[in-house]
Amino acid sequence: MKLTALTTAALLAAASVTRAEGELQLFIWGDYTSPELIAKFEAETGIEVTITDYDSNETAMAKIEAGGHGFDLVVPSSSWVPIYIGKGRVRELDLARLPNHANIASKWLESPYDPGRRYSVPWQWGSTGVAVNETAYAGDVNTSAIFMDPPPELEGRVNVTPEMNDIMALALWYVGGEPCTEDTEVLKKARDALMAAKPKWLSMDYGMTERMAANDVMASVYWSGAIFRARLRNPEIVYGYPREGYPIWMDQVMLLSEARNVDEAYRFLDFIMEPENAAMISAFARYANGIDGSEAFMPEDMTDAPEIVIPEEAQASGHFLPACSPKAQAYYTAIWTELQK
């Protein structure tokens, strides 16, 4: 059947509408995305967002490398950004399509993991520290001894989050080493210390916002924003910054090389860099973000929260984690595999 010019124009218009009201597949950490933010984006754009959760950087990469996933955007930690780039798993961004890129705060615009911000935009940033319920332990919380050598009051009541790079970094700092070392003597010290500590732990698990708030766990290595949320429900919880060293991180949103909904992905990337929208992300998960002007839209209780505003005396102990060499990563994996047996 021959199409008339009018019919052809109508079909093209319909295709255009369908494309504008497309879909987006977001692959992201669990319990980390504001439902209000997603609802607002969908209402403004007509794009339907599907969220798939993961619980670790390792899990996310394994799923992506397996292929056939259908994801468009992924949100790895900063130390994983060079890995995604090096493996060719993400696309370089066309900054001309991201006018809100100018809203990225100057301190986050240049980064060692993504120079020039050519591959990533900020999602949220925070730290990995130790949380303690003061009804169980009233001593010093600013030390990794909370889980590396638990005091008697906390034995059998400590959780360790199963995030390999964070825990290995904390353990290496605790024994006097540095993250990503290839020094086998230092790695052995960290391994031995972890193995000696493990019998004194309760669990290696996630979900600490709920479990600590409910007094099911008395101490945990965990992420600052999740502990902030726990404290809002249980004021006995305090967050500590290990003086031996602790990770600072920023999770980044990146466009996967296999993305099918590229236009929709660019609209989402630009959307989350609007100050009001960045504040919605922070208000839900209780982490800081890297967008100038978002402070005006943030909840008041975030302006001086101890989980967000790092105390001056703890600032020098916080570090961004480097991307480990393949050799160092292999050592990490061997120790981690043994620790999880």
mmCIF file of C-alpha atoms in Angstrom:
data_model
loop_
_atom_site.group_PDB
_atom_site.id
_atom_site.type_symbol
_atom_site.label_atom_id
_atom_site.label_comp_id
_atom_site.label_asym_id
_atom_site.label_seq_id
_atom_site.Cartn_x
_atom_site.Cartn_y
_atom_site.Cartn_z
ATOM 1 C CA MET A 1 0.000 0.000 0.000
ATOM 2 C CA LYS A 2 1.353 3.379 -0.995
ATOM 3 C CA LEU A 3 1.646 5.916 1.848
ATOM 4 C CA THR A 4 0.417 9.434 1.219
ATOM 5 C CA ALA A 5 2.570 12.378 2.271
ATOM 6 C CA LEU A 6 0.081 13.123 5.050
ATOM 7 C CA THR A 7 0.214 9.550 6.370
ATOM 8 C CA THR A 8 3.999 9.563 6.269
ATOM 9 C CA ALA A 9 4.127 12.833 8.187
ATOM 10 C CA ALA A 10 1.739 11.445 10.795
ATOM 11 C CA LEU A 11 3.848 8.327 11.259
ATOM 12 C CA LEU A 12 7.000 10.369 11.624
ATOM 13 C CA ALA A 13 5.316 12.575 14.199
ATOM 14 C CA ALA A 14 4.135 9.523 16.126
ATOM 15 C CA ALA A 15 7.639 8.058 16.060
ATOM 16 C CA SER A 16 9.007 11.327 17.378
ATOM 17 C CA VAL A 17 6.529 11.314 20.258
ATOM 18 C CA THR A 18 7.313 7.690 21.055
ATOM 19 C CA ARG A 19 11.006 8.505 21.132
ATOM 20 C CA ALA A 20 10.465 11.511 23.416
ATOM 21 C CA GLU A 21 8.358 9.367 25.720
ATOM 22 C CA GLY A 22 10.881 6.565 25.810
ATOM 23 C CA GLU A 23 12.465 4.622 28.604
ATOM 24 C CA LEU A 24 15.629 4.623 30.649
ATOM 25 C CA GLN A 25 17.381 1.775 32.439
ATOM 26 C CA LEU A 26 19.266 2.909 35.569
ATOM 27 C CA PHE A 27 21.645 0.455 37.272
ATOM 28 C CA ILE A 28 22.418 1.747 40.756
ATOM 29 C CA TRP A 29 23.086 0.927 44.402
ATOM 30 C CA GLY A 30 20.045 -0.242 46.350
ATOM 31 C CA ASP A 31 18.043 2.166 48.519
ATOM 32 C CA TYR A 32 19.868 5.100 46.958
ATOM 33 C CA THR A 33 17.423 6.769 44.582
ATOM 34 C CA SER A 34 14.726 9.259 45.544
ATOM 35 C CA PRO A 35 11.290 8.081 44.351
ATOM 36 C CA GLU A 36 10.217 11.737 44.235
ATOM 37 C CA LEU A 37 13.119 12.542 41.921
ATOM 38 C CA ILE A 38 12.175 9.743 39.539
ATOM 39 C CA ALA A 39 8.499 10.746 39.595
ATOM 40 C CA LYS A 40 9.424 14.343 38.793
ATOM 41 C CA PHE A 41 11.695 13.293 35.919
ATOM 42 C CA GLU A 42 9.050 11.013 34.451
ATOM 43 C CA ALA A 43 6.379 13.702 34.734
ATOM 44 C CA GLU A 44 8.537 16.339 33.059
ATOM 45 C CA THR A 45 9.908 14.166 30.267
ATOM 46 C CA GLY A 46 7.463 11.321 29.679
ATOM 47 C CA ILE A 47 10.422 8.947 30.003
ATOM 48 C CA GLU A 48 9.765 5.812 32.049
ATOM 49 C CA VAL A 49 12.643 4.903 34.360
ATOM 50 C CA THR A 50 13.388 1.339 35.391
ATOM 51 C CA ILE A 51 15.743 0.976 38.360
ATOM 52 C CA THR A 52 17.801 -2.157 38.929
ATOM 53 C CA ASP A 53 19.732 -2.385 42.200
ATOM 54 C CA TYR A 54 23.135 -3.799 43.009
ATOM 55 C CA ASP A 55 24.955 -4.136 46.316
ATOM 56 C CA SER A 56 28.616 -3.750 45.379
ATOM 57 C CA ASN A 57 30.891 -2.405 42.662
ATOM 58 C CA GLU A 58 32.077 -5.934 41.955
ATOM 59 C CA THR A 59 28.516 -7.164 41.425
ATOM 60 C CA ALA A 60 27.749 -4.280 39.076
ATOM 61 C CA MET A 61 30.828 -4.825 36.922
ATOM 62 C CA ALA A 62 30.258 -8.575 36.701
ATOM 63 C CA LYS A 63 26.701 -8.017 35.474
ATOM 64 C CA ILE A 64 27.797 -5.456 32.905
ATOM 65 C CA GLU A 65 30.651 -7.598 31.613
ATOM 66 C CA ALA A 66 28.267 -10.535 31.205
ATOM 67 C CA GLY A 67 26.462 -8.486 28.526
ATOM 68 C CA GLY A 68 22.828 -8.479 27.489
ATOM 69 C CA HIS A 69 21.870 -6.368 30.496
ATOM 70 C CA GLY A 70 20.037 -3.531 28.750
ATOM 71 C CA PHE A 71 21.259 -0.876 31.192
ATOM 72 C CA ASP A 72 21.879 2.702 30.060
ATOM 73 C CA LEU A 73 23.419 4.381 33.123
ATOM 74 C CA VAL A 74 25.523 2.983 35.937
ATOM 75 C CA VAL A 75 26.612 4.639 39.194
ATOM 76 C CA PRO A 76 30.025 3.313 40.304
ATOM 77 C CA SER A 77 32.229 4.602 43.095
ATOM 78 C CA SER A 78 35.030 6.972 42.125
ATOM 79 C CA SER A 79 37.763 4.322 42.412
ATOM 80 C CA TRP A 80 35.929 2.270 39.790
ATOM 81 C CA VAL A 81 35.600 5.070 37.257
ATOM 82 C CA PRO A 82 39.064 4.442 35.703
ATOM 83 C CA ILE A 83 38.248 0.739 35.532
ATOM 84 C CA TYR A 84 35.059 1.380 33.544
ATOM 85 C CA ILE A 85 36.944 3.753 31.254
ATOM 86 C CA GLY A 86 39.910 1.412 30.817
ATOM 87 C CA LYS A 87 37.665 -1.525 29.938
ATOM 88 C CA GLY A 88 35.756 0.549 27.390
ATOM 89 C CA ARG A 89 32.492 0.008 29.258
ATOM 90 C CA VAL A 90 31.406 3.668 29.146
ATOM 91 C CA ARG A 91 31.132 6.428 26.551
ATOM 92 C CA GLU A 92 32.801 9.801 26.635
ATOM 93 C CA LEU A 93 30.121 12.418 27.272
ATOM 94 C CA ASP A 94 29.131 15.105 24.787
ATOM 95 C CA LEU A 95 29.210 18.075 27.158
ATOM 96 C CA ALA A 96 27.362 20.229 24.625
ATOM 97 C CA ARG A 97 24.307 18.112 25.464
ATOM 98 C CA LEU A 98 24.676 18.839 29.182
ATOM 99 C CA PRO A 99 24.160 22.573 29.814
ATOM 100 C CA ASN A 100 23.835 21.928 33.561
ATOM 101 C CA HIS A 101 27.388 20.570 33.580
ATOM 102 C CA ALA A 102 28.312 24.147 34.550
ATOM 103 C CA ASN A 103 26.605 23.552 37.902
ATOM 104 C CA ILE A 104 29.216 21.056 39.070
ATOM 105 C CA ALA A 105 31.070 22.579 42.021
ATOM 106 C CA SER A 106 34.624 23.581 41.156
ATOM 107 C CA LYS A 107 36.121 21.227 43.783
ATOM 108 C CA TRP A 108 34.520 18.270 41.979
ATOM 109 C CA LEU A 109 35.003 19.432 38.395
ATOM 110 C CA GLU A 110 38.570 18.198 38.162
ATOM 111 C CA SER A 111 39.140 14.762 39.578
ATOM 112 C CA PRO A 112 42.021 12.286 39.473
ATOM 113 C CA TYR A 113 39.663 9.485 38.460
ATOM 114 C CA ASP A 114 38.075 11.417 35.550
ATOM 115 C CA PRO A 115 40.206 14.400 34.488
ATOM 116 C CA GLY A 116 38.080 17.067 32.860
ATOM 117 C CA ARG A 117 34.885 15.257 33.782
ATOM 118 C CA ARG A 118 34.694 13.704 30.339
ATOM 119 C CA TYR A 119 32.977 10.462 31.376
ATOM 120 C CA SER A 120 31.007 11.082 34.568
ATOM 121 C CA VAL A 121 28.748 13.443 36.463
ATOM 122 C CA PRO A 122 28.329 13.519 40.265
ATOM 123 C CA TRP A 123 25.614 11.613 42.044
ATOM 124 C CA GLN A 124 26.520 11.813 45.766
ATOM 125 C CA TRP A 125 29.600 11.755 47.944
ATOM 126 C CA GLY A 126 30.347 10.590 51.451
ATOM 127 C CA SER A 127 32.694 8.534 53.569
ATOM 128 C CA THR A 128 33.055 5.020 54.890
ATOM 129 C CA GLY A 129 33.475 5.013 58.649
ATOM 130 C CA VAL A 130 32.321 3.197 61.756
ATOM 131 C CA ALA A 131 28.988 3.552 63.520
ATOM 132 C CA VAL A 132 28.364 2.611 67.127
ATOM 133 C CA ASN A 133 25.309 2.466 69.376
ATOM 134 C CA GLU A 134 26.329 4.348 72.507
ATOM 135 C CA THR A 135 24.087 2.225 74.713
ATOM 136 C CA ALA A 136 26.501 -0.638 74.045
ATOM 137 C CA TYR A 137 29.820 1.219 73.899
ATOM 138 C CA ALA A 138 30.735 4.671 75.133
ATOM 139 C CA GLY A 139 34.416 4.657 74.189
ATOM 140 C CA ASP A 140 36.342 6.123 71.261
ATOM 141 C CA VAL A 141 34.552 5.622 67.934
ATOM 142 C CA ASN A 142 37.138 7.315 65.712
ATOM 143 C CA THR A 143 39.166 4.189 65.097
ATOM 144 C CA SER A 144 39.011 1.073 62.947
ATOM 145 C CA ALA A 145 39.672 -0.916 66.117
ATOM 146 C CA ILE A 146 35.879 -0.974 66.432
ATOM 147 C CA PHE A 147 35.920 -3.819 63.919
ATOM 148 C CA MET A 148 39.608 -4.759 63.620
ATOM 149 C CA ASP A 149 39.971 -5.386 67.368
ATOM 150 C CA PRO A 150 36.468 -5.042 68.850
ATOM 151 C CA PRO A 151 36.269 -4.017 72.497
ATOM 152 C CA PRO A 152 34.627 -6.615 74.792
ATOM 153 C CA GLU A 153 31.345 -4.686 74.824
ATOM 154 C CA LEU A 154 31.029 -5.053 71.046
ATOM 155 C CA GLU A 155 32.235 -8.615 70.500
ATOM 156 C CA GLY A 156 29.638 -10.538 68.544
ATOM 157 C CA ARG A 157 27.687 -7.339 67.882
ATOM 158 C CA VAL A 158 29.677 -5.808 64.990
ATOM 159 C CA ASN A 159 28.768 -5.857 61.317
ATOM 160 C CA VAL A 160 31.267 -5.385 58.486
ATOM 161 C CA THR A 161 29.875 -4.277 55.164
ATOM 162 C CA PRO A 162 30.933 -6.693 52.411
ATOM 163 C CA GLU A 163 32.493 -4.013 50.187
ATOM 164 C CA MET A 164 35.972 -5.335 49.448
ATOM 165 C CA ASN A 165 37.848 -2.168 48.492
ATOM 166 C CA ASP A 166 36.583 -0.183 51.482
ATOM 167 C CA ILE A 167 37.328 -2.911 54.025
ATOM 168 C CA MET A 168 40.738 -3.712 52.574
ATOM 169 C CA ALA A 169 41.681 -0.028 52.615
ATOM 170 C CA LEU A 170 40.582 0.380 56.242
ATOM 171 C CA ALA A 171 42.476 -2.764 57.244
ATOM 172 C CA LEU A 172 45.643 -1.698 55.435
ATOM 173 C CA TRP A 173 45.605 1.736 57.039
ATOM 174 C CA TYR A 174 45.008 0.109 60.412
ATOM 175 C CA VAL A 175 48.166 -2.022 60.129
ATOM 176 C CA GLY A 176 50.241 0.895 58.833
ATOM 177 C CA GLY A 177 50.011 0.243 55.105
ATOM 178 C CA GLU A 178 48.376 1.978 52.160
ATOM 179 C CA PRO A 179 45.511 0.920 49.872
ATOM 180 C CA CYS A 180 46.460 -0.920 46.681
ATOM 181 C CA THR A 181 49.866 -1.909 48.014
ATOM 182 C CA GLU A 182 51.641 -4.831 46.372
ATOM 183 C CA ASP A 183 53.835 -5.366 49.453
ATOM 184 C CA THR A 184 53.041 -8.934 50.450
ATOM 185 C CA GLU A 185 54.271 -8.452 54.033
ATOM 186 C CA VAL A 186 51.877 -5.580 54.601
ATOM 187 C CA LEU A 187 49.067 -7.465 52.892
ATOM 188 C CA LYS A 188 49.726 -10.459 55.133
ATOM 189 C CA LYS A 189 49.488 -8.230 58.216
ATOM 190 C CA ALA A 190 46.127 -6.927 57.020
ATOM 191 C CA ARG A 191 44.933 -10.418 56.177
ATOM 192 C CA ASP A 192 45.972 -11.820 59.556
ATOM 193 C CA ALA A 193 44.323 -8.926 61.403
ATOM 194 C CA LEU A 194 41.066 -9.395 59.502
ATOM 195 C CA MET A 195 41.033 -13.146 60.051
ATOM 196 C CA ALA A 196 41.690 -12.684 63.764
ATOM 197 C CA ALA A 197 38.880 -10.145 64.022
ATOM 198 C CA LYS A 198 36.254 -12.069 62.074
ATOM 199 C CA PRO A 199 35.231 -14.451 64.918
ATOM 200 C CA LYS A 200 34.296 -11.341 66.928
ATOM 201 C CA TRP A 201 31.912 -10.061 64.249
ATOM 202 C CA LEU A 202 28.204 -10.696 64.090
ATOM 203 C CA SER A 203 27.821 -10.478 60.329
ATOM 204 C CA MET A 204 29.078 -9.254 56.977
ATOM 205 C CA ASP A 205 25.958 -7.697 55.549
ATOM 206 C CA TYR A 206 24.117 -4.668 54.170
ATOM 207 C CA GLY A 207 20.871 -3.134 55.428
ATOM 208 C CA MET A 208 22.439 -1.337 58.382
ATOM 209 C CA THR A 209 20.093 1.640 58.275
ATOM 210 C CA GLU A 210 17.294 -0.613 59.444
ATOM 211 C CA ARG A 211 19.295 -3.005 61.622
ATOM 212 C CA MET A 212 21.174 -0.362 63.565
ATOM 213 C CA ALA A 213 18.057 1.751 64.006
ATOM 214 C CA ALA A 214 16.316 -1.311 65.464
ATOM 215 C CA ASN A 215 19.227 -2.111 67.841
ATOM 216 C CA ASP A 216 19.851 -5.422 66.062
ATOM 217 C CA VAL A 217 23.484 -4.430 65.440
ATOM 218 C CA MET A 218 25.535 -2.366 67.883
ATOM 219 C CA ALA A 219 28.370 -1.339 65.565
ATOM 220 C CA SER A 220 29.117 -1.431 61.863
ATOM 221 C CA VAL A 221 31.525 -0.326 59.192
ATOM 222 C CA TYR A 222 29.189 1.508 56.860
ATOM 223 C CA TRP A 223 28.496 4.532 54.717
ATOM 224 C CA SER A 224 27.905 7.943 56.214
ATOM 225 C CA GLY A 225 24.507 8.744 54.711
ATOM 226 C CA ALA A 226 23.002 5.384 55.601
ATOM 227 C CA ILE A 227 24.138 5.885 59.194
ATOM 228 C CA PHE A 228 22.707 9.410 59.170
ATOM 229 C CA ARG A 229 19.349 7.875 58.259
ATOM 230 C CA ALA A 230 19.717 5.332 61.072
ATOM 231 C CA ARG A 231 20.513 8.086 63.585
ATOM 232 C CA LEU A 232 17.387 9.997 62.627
ATOM 233 C CA ARG A 233 15.456 6.954 63.844
ATOM 234 C CA ASN A 234 17.726 6.090 66.762
ATOM 235 C CA PRO A 235 19.622 9.012 68.360
ATOM 236 C CA GLU A 236 21.927 6.643 70.271
ATOM 237 C CA ILE A 237 23.888 5.992 67.068
ATOM 238 C CA VAL A 238 27.121 7.895 66.473
ATOM 239 C CA TYR A 239 29.386 7.941 63.424
ATOM 240 C CA GLY A 240 33.169 7.833 63.692
ATOM 241 C CA TYR A 241 36.021 8.703 61.312
ATOM 242 C CA PRO A 242 38.912 6.257 61.850
ATOM 243 C CA ARG A 243 42.070 8.232 62.580
ATOM 244 C CA GLU A 244 44.154 5.486 60.962
ATOM 245 C CA GLY A 245 42.535 6.380 57.638
ATOM 246 C CA TYR A 246 39.114 6.115 56.023
ATOM 247 C CA PRO A 247 37.764 6.287 52.456
ATOM 248 C CA ILE A 248 36.092 9.325 50.967
ATOM 249 C CA TRP A 249 34.187 8.545 47.807
ATOM 250 C CA MET A 250 31.941 10.092 45.212
ATOM 251 C CA ASP A 251 29.582 7.932 43.209
ATOM 252 C CA GLN A 252 29.386 8.943 39.560
ATOM 253 C CA VAL A 253 26.758 8.477 36.889
ATOM 254 C CA MET A 254 28.212 7.107 33.652
ATOM 255 C CA LEU A 255 26.777 6.336 30.228
ATOM 256 C CA LEU A 256 27.375 2.709 29.324
ATOM 257 C CA SER A 257 28.856 1.913 25.935
ATOM 258 C CA GLU A 258 26.010 -0.548 25.288
ATOM 259 C CA ALA A 259 23.300 2.000 26.181
ATOM 260 C CA ARG A 260 20.315 1.925 23.850
ATOM 261 C CA ASN A 261 18.386 4.886 25.268
ATOM 262 C CA VAL A 262 21.109 7.475 24.783
ATOM 263 C CA ASP A 263 18.912 10.544 24.330
ATOM 264 C CA GLU A 264 16.950 9.657 27.445
ATOM 265 C CA ALA A 265 20.181 9.114 29.348
ATOM 266 C CA TYR A 266 21.433 12.594 28.446
ATOM 267 C CA ARG A 267 18.173 14.123 29.621
ATOM 268 C CA PHE A 268 18.528 12.349 32.962
ATOM 269 C CA LEU A 269 22.180 13.350 33.363
ATOM 270 C CA ASP A 270 21.326 16.990 32.774
ATOM 271 C CA PHE A 271 18.266 16.753 35.032
ATOM 272 C CA ILE A 272 20.236 15.560 38.073
ATOM 273 C CA MET A 273 22.662 18.465 37.759
ATOM 274 C CA GLU A 274 19.916 21.011 38.382
ATOM 275 C CA PRO A 275 20.412 22.238 41.985
ATOM 276 C CA GLU A 276 16.866 21.515 43.142
ATOM 277 C CA ASN A 277 17.004 18.003 41.735
ATOM 278 C CA ALA A 278 20.437 17.290 43.203
ATOM 279 C CA ALA A 279 19.020 18.332 46.574
ATOM 280 C CA MET A 280 16.218 15.794 46.164
ATOM 281 C CA ILE A 281 18.813 13.060 45.705
ATOM 282 C CA SER A 282 20.613 14.142 48.884
ATOM 283 C CA ALA A 283 17.443 14.614 50.929
ATOM 284 C CA PHE A 284 16.497 10.989 50.303
ATOM 285 C CA ALA A 285 19.801 9.165 50.815
ATOM 286 C CA ARG A 286 21.353 11.750 53.181
ATOM 287 C CA TYR A 287 24.658 12.222 51.402
ATOM 288 C CA ALA A 288 26.179 15.428 50.071
ATOM 289 C CA ASN A 289 26.259 16.077 46.331
ATOM 290 C CA GLY A 290 28.602 17.953 44.018
ATOM 291 C CA ILE A 291 26.218 20.534 42.581
ATOM 292 C CA ASP A 292 26.531 24.256 43.329
ATOM 293 C CA GLY A 293 23.340 25.876 44.561
ATOM 294 C CA SER A 294 21.770 22.671 45.861
ATOM 295 C CA GLU A 295 22.351 23.757 49.465
ATOM 296 C CA ALA A 296 19.409 26.174 49.281
ATOM 297 C CA PHE A 297 17.042 23.246 48.697
ATOM 298 C CA MET A 298 18.514 20.798 51.237
ATOM 299 C CA PRO A 299 16.818 19.825 54.514
ATOM 300 C CA GLU A 300 18.004 21.984 57.406
ATOM 301 C CA ASP A 301 19.243 19.004 59.394
ATOM 302 C CA MET A 302 21.850 18.281 56.702
ATOM 303 C CA THR A 303 23.701 21.575 57.113
ATOM 304 C CA ASP A 304 25.547 20.508 60.272
ATOM 305 C CA ALA A 305 25.054 16.732 60.381
ATOM 306 C CA PRO A 306 28.230 15.054 61.742
ATOM 307 C CA GLU A 307 27.940 12.342 59.092
ATOM 308 C CA ILE A 308 28.188 14.979 56.335
ATOM 309 C CA VAL A 309 30.307 17.773 57.805
ATOM 310 C CA ILE A 310 33.623 16.060 58.467
ATOM 311 C CA PRO A 311 35.192 17.397 61.692
ATOM 312 C CA GLU A 312 38.331 19.428 61.120
ATOM 313 C CA GLU A 313 40.450 17.027 63.162
ATOM 314 C CA ALA A 314 39.318 14.095 60.957
ATOM 315 C CA GLN A 315 39.765 15.713 57.551
ATOM 316 C CA ALA A 316 43.415 14.767 57.086
ATOM 317 C CA SER A 317 42.632 11.073 57.616
ATOM 318 C CA GLY A 318 40.118 10.875 54.763
ATOM 319 C CA HIS A 319 41.332 9.795 51.333
ATOM 320 C CA PHE A 320 39.933 8.963 47.926
ATOM 321 C CA LEU A 321 40.852 5.392 47.078
ATOM 322 C CA PRO A 322 43.062 4.848 44.024
ATOM 323 C CA ALA A 323 42.262 2.295 41.359
ATOM 324 C CA CYS A 324 44.371 -0.738 42.262
ATOM 325 C CA SER A 325 46.719 -2.411 39.819
ATOM 326 C CA PRO A 326 45.663 -5.861 38.562
ATOM 327 C CA LYS A 327 48.296 -7.407 40.845
ATOM 328 C CA ALA A 328 47.054 -5.558 43.932
ATOM 329 C CA GLN A 329 43.463 -6.381 43.004
ATOM 330 C CA ALA A 330 44.380 -10.058 42.764
ATOM 331 C CA TYR A 331 45.866 -9.929 46.270
ATOM 332 C CA TYR A 332 42.726 -8.220 47.533
ATOM 333 C CA THR A 333 40.510 -10.850 45.947
ATOM 334 C CA ALA A 334 42.497 -13.724 47.446
ATOM 335 C CA ILE A 335 42.255 -12.233 50.937
ATOM 336 C CA TRP A 336 38.589 -11.367 50.489
ATOM 337 C CA THR A 337 37.717 -14.861 49.296
ATOM 338 C CA GLU A 338 39.375 -16.374 52.343
ATOM 339 C CA LEU A 339 37.672 -13.888 54.676
ATOM 340 C CA GLN A 340 34.220 -14.755 53.356
ATOM 341 C CA LYS A 341 34.580 -18.528 53.777
#
